[in-house]
């Protein structure tokens, strides 16, 4: 599809930016994970991988943690693809959550009549802080959904922290976060390079969940607000 070359370029650019540092052991360690439970909260629309894809992602995580067991492995219950962060995780979340019904209404309007869609997962990319599974939507439904959400949120006056960190364009799933410098950077680099183009499977996105969450989408912190089922494709 027309969006796939752009995503390949985006993921490759992420890799090229981070690789010289990560391959030499120069990683960005997450201090919040080292400090215990994250007290910050946000509101996010997410999709979850099915059991088969989650198992494949778990097998990939096994290889990463074998190479460096000290790093934070995203638990299987926490694996997800972010559709859109409606407000960015913050310590000052109470005013936003007071309007959660308004946020839910905005999502309901945006997802109306949208079909289910597929995301193919193929290999990994990296940042200095994390290892990510690369997702490639097969069509433009995800892009359309995000555009609708942004439009409805702006029209409702709910866009105060929308795209605050960056404008989300990918369909990745975070697998591992760095919490300590790698003990054996060369070994980890070899594993990362070997996983870069590994086919992982397909995620059928037919259910969306609006959740209150911490930065890591930790199961202990997630609070369900609403769910929506996307319509099947016409036969």
Backbone as numpy.savetxt, mean C-alpha at the origin, in Angstrom:
# Nx Ny Nz CAx CAy CAz Cx Cy Cz
-1.76 -2.53 -20.96 -2.60 -1.34 -20.96 -1.72 -0.09 -20.96
-2.30 1.04 -21.27 -1.53 2.26 -21.44 -0.85 2.71 -20.16
-1.40 2.35 -18.98 -0.79 2.81 -17.74 0.38 1.96 -17.28
0.54 0.73 -17.85 1.58 -0.16 -17.38 3.00 0.36 -17.64
3.32 0.89 -18.84 4.68 1.40 -19.02 5.04 2.50 -18.02
4.09 3.38 -17.71 4.35 4.43 -16.74 4.64 3.85 -15.36
3.88 2.83 -14.96 4.13 2.22 -13.65 5.46 1.49 -13.63
5.80 0.80 -14.70 7.12 0.16 -14.77 8.21 1.20 -14.59
8.06 2.33 -15.28 9.05 3.40 -15.17 9.11 3.94 -13.75
7.94 4.10 -13.12 7.88 4.61 -11.76 8.57 3.66 -10.78
8.24 2.38 -10.86 8.86 1.41 -9.96 10.36 1.30 -10.21
10.76 1.33 -11.49 12.19 1.26 -11.81 12.93 2.48 -11.26
12.30 3.66 -11.35 12.94 4.87 -10.83 13.10 4.77 -9.31
12.09 4.22 -8.62 12.22 4.01 -7.18 13.43 3.13 -6.87
13.53 2.03 -7.61 14.63 1.08 -7.40 15.98 1.77 -7.61
16.11 2.47 -8.73 17.39 3.08 -9.07 17.80 4.15 -8.05
16.81 4.87 -7.51 17.13 5.88 -6.50 17.65 5.23 -5.21
17.02 4.12 -4.82 17.33 3.52 -3.52 18.45 2.49 -3.56
18.68 1.86 -4.69 19.58 0.72 -4.76 21.00 1.02 -4.29
21.63 2.11 -4.71 23.01 2.34 -4.25 23.12 2.39 -2.73
22.14 3.00 -2.06 22.17 3.08 -0.60 21.82 1.74 0.04
20.68 1.14 -0.37 20.22 -0.10 0.27 21.22 -1.22 0.07
21.79 -1.34 -1.11 22.71 -2.44 -1.38 24.00 -2.33 -0.59
24.28 -1.13 -0.07 25.47 -0.95 0.77 25.12 -0.90 2.26
23.83 -1.11 2.58 23.41 -1.15 3.98 22.97 0.18 4.53
22.87 1.20 3.68 22.45 2.53 4.13 20.93 2.64 3.97
20.19 2.27 5.02 18.74 2.25 4.95 18.15 3.28 5.91
16.89 3.60 5.68 16.17 4.56 6.51 15.37 3.77 7.55
15.84 3.74 8.78 15.22 2.92 9.82 13.99 3.61 10.41
12.92 2.87 10.56 11.66 3.40 11.07 11.71 3.45 12.60
11.74 4.65 13.14 11.86 4.81 14.59 10.54 4.54 15.31
9.40 4.76 14.63 8.11 4.51 15.27 7.92 3.02 15.55
8.34 2.17 14.62 8.20 0.73 14.83 9.04 0.28 16.02
10.20 0.88 16.19 11.05 0.50 17.32 10.45 0.94 18.65
9.52 1.90 18.61 8.96 2.44 19.85 7.67 1.80 20.30
7.20 0.75 19.62 5.97 0.09 20.03 4.78 0.53 19.21
3.58 0.44 19.78 2.36 0.74 19.04 2.33 2.20 18.58
1.87 2.39 17.36 1.80 3.72 16.77 0.50 4.40 17.22
0.57 5.55 17.91 -0.65 6.21 18.39 -1.34 7.06 17.33
-0.70 7.27 16.19 -1.28 8.12 15.15 -2.39 7.37 14.41
-3.31 8.14 13.82 -4.40 7.52 13.08 -4.68 8.29 11.79
-5.18 7.56 10.80 -5.63 8.12 9.54 -6.90 7.42 9.12
-7.40 7.75 7.94 -8.60 7.11 7.39 -8.28 6.75 5.95
-8.39 5.46 5.63 -7.88 4.97 4.36 -8.86 4.00 3.72
-8.97 4.09 2.39 -9.72 3.10 1.62 -8.72 2.08 1.10
-8.93 0.81 1.44 -7.96 -0.23 1.11 -8.65 -1.42 0.44
-7.81 -2.22 -0.22 -8.21 -3.53 -0.73 -7.22 -4.55 -0.18
-7.70 -5.77 0.05 -6.87 -6.81 0.65 -6.63 -7.94 -0.35
-5.42 -8.52 -0.35 -5.18 -9.67 -1.23 -5.94 -10.90 -0.75
-6.34 -11.73 -1.70 -6.98 -13.00 -1.36 -5.97 -13.98 -0.82
-6.42 -15.15 -0.35 -5.52 -16.11 0.30 -4.37 -16.58 -0.58
-4.63 -16.84 -1.87 -3.57 -17.36 -2.74 -2.46 -16.34 -2.93
-2.82 -15.10 -3.21 -1.81 -14.06 -3.39 -1.11 -13.77 -2.07
-1.86 -13.73 -0.98 -1.24 -13.48 0.33 -0.19 -14.56 0.64
-0.47 -15.81 0.26 0.49 -16.89 0.50 1.75 -16.68 -0.33
1.59 -16.23 -1.58 2.78 -15.97 -2.42 3.58 -14.81 -1.86
2.89 -13.77 -1.42 3.61 -12.64 -0.81 4.32 -13.09 0.46
3.68 -13.98 1.22 4.30 -14.51 2.43 5.56 -15.31 2.13
5.53 -16.09 1.04 6.72 -16.86 0.66 7.87 -15.93 0.27
7.53 -14.83 -0.39 8.54 -13.83 -0.72 9.10 -13.19 0.55
8.21 -12.89 1.49 8.66 -12.34 2.76 9.58 -13.30 3.50
9.31 -14.60 3.39 10.17 -15.59 4.02 11.62 -15.44 3.54
11.78 -15.22 2.25 13.13 -15.09 1.68 13.79 -13.80 2.18
13.00 -12.75 2.30 13.56 -11.50 2.80 13.97 -11.62 4.27
13.13 -12.22 5.08 13.46 -12.33 6.50 14.55 -13.36 6.76
14.68 -14.37 5.88 15.83 -15.28 5.99 17.13 -14.51 5.77
17.09 -13.54 4.86 18.29 -12.76 4.57 18.60 -11.77 5.69
17.55 -11.26 6.35 17.76 -10.28 7.43 16.58 -10.33 8.39
16.62 -11.23 9.39 15.47 -11.44 10.27 15.16 -10.28 11.21
16.03 -9.30 11.33 15.79 -8.21 12.27 14.78 -7.19 11.74
14.51 -7.20 10.45 13.63 -6.18 9.88 12.17 -6.49 10.17
11.30 -5.48 10.00 9.88 -5.62 10.30 9.16 -6.22 9.11
8.62 -7.39 9.30 7.85 -8.07 8.28 6.37 -7.73 8.44
5.78 -7.17 7.40 4.36 -6.83 7.46 3.55 -8.12 7.69
2.81 -8.22 8.79 2.03 -9.44 9.03 1.01 -9.68 7.91
0.68 -10.93 7.70 -0.25 -11.25 6.61 -1.60 -10.56 6.80
-2.04 -10.42 8.05 -3.31 -9.74 8.30 -3.28 -8.27 7.90
-2.07 -7.71 7.79 -1.93 -6.28 7.52 -1.65 -5.97 6.05
-1.42 -6.98 5.22 -1.13 -6.75 3.81 -2.31 -6.07 3.13
-2.02 -5.09 2.29 -3.09 -4.33 1.65 -2.55 -3.52 0.49
-3.47 -3.05 -0.32 -3.18 -2.02 -1.31 -3.99 -0.79 -0.92
-3.33 0.34 -0.83 -4.03 1.58 -0.52 -4.70 2.12 -1.78
-6.01 2.24 -1.73 -6.72 2.89 -2.83 -6.53 4.40 -2.72
-6.79 4.95 -1.55 -6.51 6.36 -1.29 -6.53 6.60 0.21
-5.59 7.39 0.68 -5.60 7.86 2.07 -6.46 9.12 2.12
-7.61 9.04 2.79 -8.54 10.17 2.80 -8.03 11.29 3.68
-7.37 10.94 4.78 -6.53 11.92 5.45 -5.31 11.19 5.99
-4.18 11.85 5.88 -2.90 11.25 6.21 -2.81 10.99 7.72
-2.19 9.87 8.06 -2.01 9.51 9.46 -1.36 10.66 10.22
-1.97 11.00 11.36 -1.53 12.15 12.15 -1.83 11.91 13.62
-1.13 12.62 14.49 -1.45 12.57 15.91 -2.70 13.38 16.23
-3.01 14.34 15.37 -4.17 15.22 15.58 -5.33 14.75 14.69
-5.82 13.54 14.99 -6.81 12.92 14.11 -8.26 13.14 14.53
-8.50 13.58 15.75 -9.87 13.67 16.26 -10.80 14.53 15.38
-10.38 15.72 14.92 -11.29 16.51 14.09 -11.68 15.81 12.79
-10.75 15.06 12.24 -11.05 14.32 11.01 -12.03 13.18 11.28
-11.77 12.41 12.32 -12.63 11.26 12.61 -14.02 11.68 13.04
-14.17 12.91 13.53 -15.50 13.41 13.86 -16.38 13.50 12.62
-15.76 13.50 11.44 -16.50 13.58 10.18 -16.44 12.26 9.41
-16.25 11.17 10.11 -16.10 9.90 9.39 -17.34 9.54 8.57
-18.53 9.92 9.04 -19.74 9.65 8.26 -19.71 10.41 6.94
-19.18 11.63 6.95 -19.06 12.41 5.72 -18.06 11.76 4.77
-16.96 11.29 5.32 -15.98 10.58 4.49 -16.60 9.33 3.86
-17.35 8.58 4.66 -17.98 7.36 4.14 -18.97 7.69 3.03
-19.73 8.77 3.19 -20.67 9.19 2.15 -19.93 9.56 0.87
-18.78 10.21 1.00 -17.99 10.58 -0.17 -17.51 9.33 -0.91
-17.04 8.34 -0.16 -16.59 7.10 -0.80 -17.77 6.41 -1.48
-18.90 6.37 -0.81 -20.07 5.71 -1.38 -20.43 6.32 -2.74
-20.35 7.63 -2.83 -20.65 8.29 -4.09 -19.61 7.96 -5.16
-18.35 7.86 -4.75 -17.28 7.63 -5.72 -17.27 6.21 -6.27
-17.66 5.23 -5.46 -17.58 3.83 -5.90 -18.84 3.38 -6.63
-19.88 4.20 -6.65 -21.15 3.80 -7.27 -20.92 3.34 -8.71
-21.42 2.12 -9.00 -21.41 1.54 -10.35 -20.03 1.19 -10.88
-18.99 1.29 -10.07 -17.67 0.89 -10.55 -17.57 -0.64 -10.58
-16.90 -1.19 -11.60 -16.73 -2.64 -11.66 -15.54 -3.11 -10.85
-15.55 -4.38 -10.50 -14.36 -5.00 -9.93 -13.23 -4.93 -10.95
-11.98 -4.99 -10.44 -10.85 -4.91 -11.35 -9.70 -5.77 -10.84
-8.75 -6.02 -11.71 -7.63 -6.89 -11.39 -6.32 -6.12 -11.34
-5.46 -6.51 -10.40 -4.12 -5.96 -10.28 -3.14 -7.13 -10.32
-2.24 -7.12 -11.31 -1.22 -8.15 -11.42 0.01 -7.74 -10.62
0.51 -8.65 -9.78 1.70 -8.38 -8.98 2.89 -9.10 -9.59
3.95 -8.33 -9.80 5.12 -8.84 -10.51 6.38 -8.23 -9.90
7.05 -8.98 -9.06 8.32 -8.55 -8.52 8.22 -7.49 -7.45
9.36 -6.88 -7.15 9.45 -5.92 -6.06 10.14 -4.64 -6.52
9.96 -3.61 -5.75 10.81 -2.44 -5.81 11.16 -2.05 -4.38
12.01 -1.05 -4.23 12.49 -0.69 -2.91 12.52 0.83 -2.75
12.46 1.24 -1.51 12.84 2.59 -1.11 13.93 2.41 -0.06
14.45 3.49 0.47 15.45 3.35 1.53 14.83 2.84 2.82
13.47 2.86 2.88 12.80 2.44 4.11 12.04 1.14 4.02
11.82 0.61 2.81 10.90 -0.52 2.70 11.12 -1.32 1.42
10.55 -2.52 1.43 10.49 -3.37 0.23 9.02 -3.52 -0.14
8.69 -3.29 -1.40 7.31 -3.24 -1.87 7.08 -4.23 -2.99
5.93 -4.92 -2.96 5.50 -5.73 -4.09 4.88 -4.81 -5.13
5.27 -4.99 -6.39 4.83 -4.11 -7.47 3.50 -4.59 -8.04
2.49 -3.73 -8.00 1.19 -4.04 -8.57 0.93 -3.24 -9.83
0.31 -3.90 -10.83 0.01 -3.27 -12.11 -1.46 -3.48 -12.46
-2.30 -2.47 -12.29 -3.71 -2.63 -12.67 -3.85 -2.95 -14.16
-4.80 -3.83 -14.48 -4.98 -4.23 -15.87 -5.73 -3.20 -16.70
-6.49 -2.36 -16.03 -7.24 -1.33 -16.76 -7.24 -0.04 -15.96
-8.04 0.92 -16.38 -8.03 2.23 -15.76 -9.00 2.42 -14.61
-9.58 1.32 -14.09 -10.60 1.47 -13.05 -10.04 2.08 -11.76
-8.86 1.63 -11.35 -8.28 2.18 -10.12 -8.00 3.67 -10.29
-7.46 4.05 -11.42 -7.18 5.47 -11.68 -8.48 6.29 -11.68
-9.53 5.73 -12.28 -10.83 6.40 -12.29 -11.37 6.55 -10.88
-11.28 5.49 -10.07 -11.77 5.54 -8.70 -11.04 6.62 -7.91
-9.72 6.67 -8.03 -8.97 7.69 -7.30 -9.36 9.10 -7.75
-9.57 9.28 -9.05 -9.97 10.60 -9.54 -11.35 10.98 -8.99
-12.26 10.02 -8.98 -13.60 10.29 -8.42 -13.52 10.65 -6.94
-12.72 9.88 -6.20 -12.58 10.15 -4.76 -12.03 11.55 -4.51
-11.00 11.92 -5.24 -10.42 13.25 -5.06 -11.45 14.34 -5.37
-12.23 14.14 -6.44 -13.23 15.13 -6.81 -14.31 15.27 -5.74
-14.82 14.14 -5.25 -15.89 14.17 -4.25 -15.38 14.75 -2.93
-14.17 14.37 -2.54 -13.61 14.90 -1.29 -13.43 16.41 -1.37
-12.97 16.91 -2.50 -12.81 18.36 -2.65 -14.17 19.05 -2.61
-15.14 18.48 -3.30 -16.47 19.08 -3.33 -17.12 19.09 -1.96
-16.72 18.15 -1.10 -17.29 18.04 0.24 -16.46 18.78 1.29
-15.38 19.42 0.86 -14.52 20.12 1.82 -13.73 19.19 2.71
-13.44 17.99 2.20 -12.74 16.98 3.00 -11.33 16.72 2.48
-10.79 17.65 1.72 -9.52 17.43 1.06 -8.35 18.12 1.73
-8.50 18.48 3.01 -7.48 19.26 3.70 -6.11 18.61 3.73
-6.05 17.26 3.88 -4.74 16.59 3.90 -4.62 15.59 2.76
-5.44 15.75 1.74 -5.42 14.84 0.59 -4.11 14.99 -0.18
-3.48 13.84 -0.49 -2.21 13.84 -1.23 -1.16 14.71 -0.54
-1.17 14.71 0.78 -0.29 15.60 1.53 1.18 15.22 1.36
1.48 13.94 1.38 2.87 13.50 1.24 3.27 13.38 -0.23
2.44 12.74 -1.02 2.68 12.60 -2.46 1.38 12.15 -3.09
1.29 12.31 -4.39 0.08 11.88 -5.11 0.22 10.40 -5.45
-0.65 9.59 -4.89 -0.55 8.14 -5.03 -0.91 7.73 -6.46
0.00 7.00 -7.11 -0.26 6.50 -8.46 -0.04 4.99 -8.56
0.65 4.40 -7.59 0.99 2.99 -7.69 -0.12 2.10 -7.09
0.11 0.79 -7.19 -0.79 -0.19 -6.57 0.07 -1.20 -5.83
0.98 -0.71 -5.02 1.94 -1.58 -4.35 1.39 -2.12 -3.03
2.09 -3.11 -2.50 1.81 -3.62 -1.16 3.13 -3.70 -0.41
3.21 -3.06 0.74 4.45 -3.05 1.52 4.66 -4.42 2.18
5.86 -4.97 2.00 6.18 -6.30 2.52 7.09 -6.25 3.74
8.03 -5.32 3.73 9.04 -5.28 4.79 9.47 -3.83 5.00
9.69 -3.46 6.26 10.21 -2.14 6.60 11.52 -2.29 7.36
12.44 -1.41 7.10 13.73 -1.46 7.78 13.63 -0.81 9.16
14.10 -1.52 10.14 14.15 -0.99 11.51 15.56 -1.00 12.07
16.49 -1.58 11.31 17.89 -1.63 11.74 18.76 -1.75 10.49
20.00 -1.29 10.56 20.91 -1.48 9.42 21.10 -2.98 9.14
21.11 -3.40 7.89 21.30 -4.82 7.57 22.63 -5.34 8.12
22.59 -6.53 8.68 23.82 -7.12 9.21 24.74 -7.58 8.09
24.12 -8.03 6.98 24.90 -8.52 5.84 24.31 -7.88 4.58
24.69 -6.64 4.28 24.10 -5.94 3.15 24.25 -6.67 1.82
25.37 -7.35 1.62 25.58 -8.04 0.35 24.60 -9.19 0.19
24.34 -9.91 1.27 23.37 -11.02 1.19 21.97 -10.50 0.92
21.57 -9.44 1.63 20.25 -8.87 1.41 20.13 -8.33 -0.01
21.17 -7.67 -0.49 21.14 -7.12 -1.85 20.97 -8.23 -2.88
21.62 -9.36 -2.68 21.50 -10.48 -3.61 20.07 -11.02 -3.64
19.43 -11.10 -2.46 18.05 -11.58 -2.39 17.12 -10.58 -3.07
17.30 -9.31 -2.79 16.46 -8.28 -3.42 16.57 -8.34 -4.94
17.78 -8.45 -5.44 17.98 -8.50 -6.89 17.30 -9.73 -7.49
17.33 -10.85 -6.78 16.71 -12.06 -7.28 15.20 -12.03 -7.29
14.62 -11.16 -6.45 13.16 -11.07 -6.36 12.59 -9.96 -7.22
13.43 -9.19 -7.87 12.97 -7.96 -8.52 11.93 -8.23 -9.60
12.03 -9.36 -10.31 11.11 -9.63 -11.42 10.31 -10.92 -11.21
10.12 -11.33 -9.98 9.41 -12.59 -9.71 7.89 -12.42 -9.86
7.23 -13.19 -10.76 5.77 -13.12 -10.86 5.13 -13.59 -9.56
4.09 -12.87 -9.12 3.50 -13.15 -7.82 2.02 -13.54 -7.89
1.33 -13.15 -8.92 -0.09 -13.50 -9.03 -0.97 -12.27 -9.19
-2.26 -12.52 -9.17 -3.24 -11.47 -9.46 -4.17 -11.25 -8.27
-4.48 -9.98 -8.03 -5.41 -9.60 -6.97 -6.70 -9.12 -7.62
-7.79 -9.80 -7.32 -9.11 -9.38 -7.79 -9.67 -8.39 -6.76
-9.83 -7.15 -7.17 -10.33 -6.13 -6.26 -11.84 -6.03 -6.46
-12.59 -6.71 -5.59 -14.05 -6.66 -5.66 -14.68 -6.16 -4.36
-13.85 -5.96 -3.34 -14.31 -5.43 -2.07 -13.36 -4.33 -1.60
-13.93 -3.22 -1.18 -13.15 -2.11 -0.66 -13.56 -1.85 0.78
-12.58 -1.53 1.62 -12.86 -1.27 3.03 -12.35 0.11 3.41
-13.19 0.87 4.07 -12.78 2.14 4.66 -12.46 1.88 6.12
-11.22 2.20 6.51 -10.77 1.86 7.85 -10.04 3.02 8.51
-10.19 3.10 9.83 -9.29 3.91 10.64 -8.04 3.08 10.86
-6.88 3.70 10.72 -5.64 2.92 10.73 -4.48 3.72 11.29
-3.45 2.99 11.72 -2.18 3.64 12.03 -1.33 3.63 10.75
-0.10 4.07 10.84 0.74 4.19 9.64 0.98 2.85 8.98
0.98 1.77 9.76 1.39 0.46 9.28 0.21 -0.45 8.93
-0.99 0.07 9.02 -2.20 -0.73 8.82 -2.18 -1.94 9.74
-1.73 -1.73 10.99 -1.64 -2.81 11.96 -3.02 -3.32 12.31
-3.18 -4.63 12.35 -4.47 -5.23 12.63 -5.01 -4.77 13.99
-4.11 -4.58 14.96 -4.53 -4.16 16.30 -5.10 -2.75 16.32
-4.72 -1.94 15.33 -5.16 -0.54 15.31 -6.32 -0.30 14.35
-6.53 -1.20 13.38 -7.53 -0.98 12.34 -8.94 -1.07 12.92
-9.76 -0.10 12.54 -11.17 -0.07 12.92 -12.00 0.08 11.65
-12.83 -0.89 11.37 -13.64 -0.85 10.15 -14.71 0.23 10.25
-14.85 1.00 9.18 -15.89 2.02 9.11 -17.01 1.58 8.17
-16.64 1.10 6.99 -17.64 0.66 6.01 -16.95 -0.19 4.95
-17.71 -1.03 4.27 -17.20 -1.82 3.15 -18.15 -1.70 1.97
-17.59 -1.86 0.78 -18.38 -1.82 -0.45 -17.96 -2.97 -1.35
-18.94 -3.55 -2.04 -18.68 -4.60 -3.01 -18.85 -4.01 -4.41
-17.81 -4.14 -5.23 -17.87 -3.63 -6.58 -18.62 -4.61 -7.47
-19.32 -4.09 -8.44 -20.15 -4.94 -9.31 -19.26 -5.80 -10.21
-19.78 -6.97 -10.56 -19.08 -7.84 -11.50 -19.09 -7.21 -12.89
-18.09 -7.60 -13.68 -18.09 -7.17 -15.06 -19.32 -7.71 -15.77
-19.86 -6.95 -16.71 -20.98 -7.45 -17.51 -20.51 -8.64 -18.32
-21.35 -9.69 -18.47 -20.94 -10.88 -19.21 -20.73 -10.56 -20.68
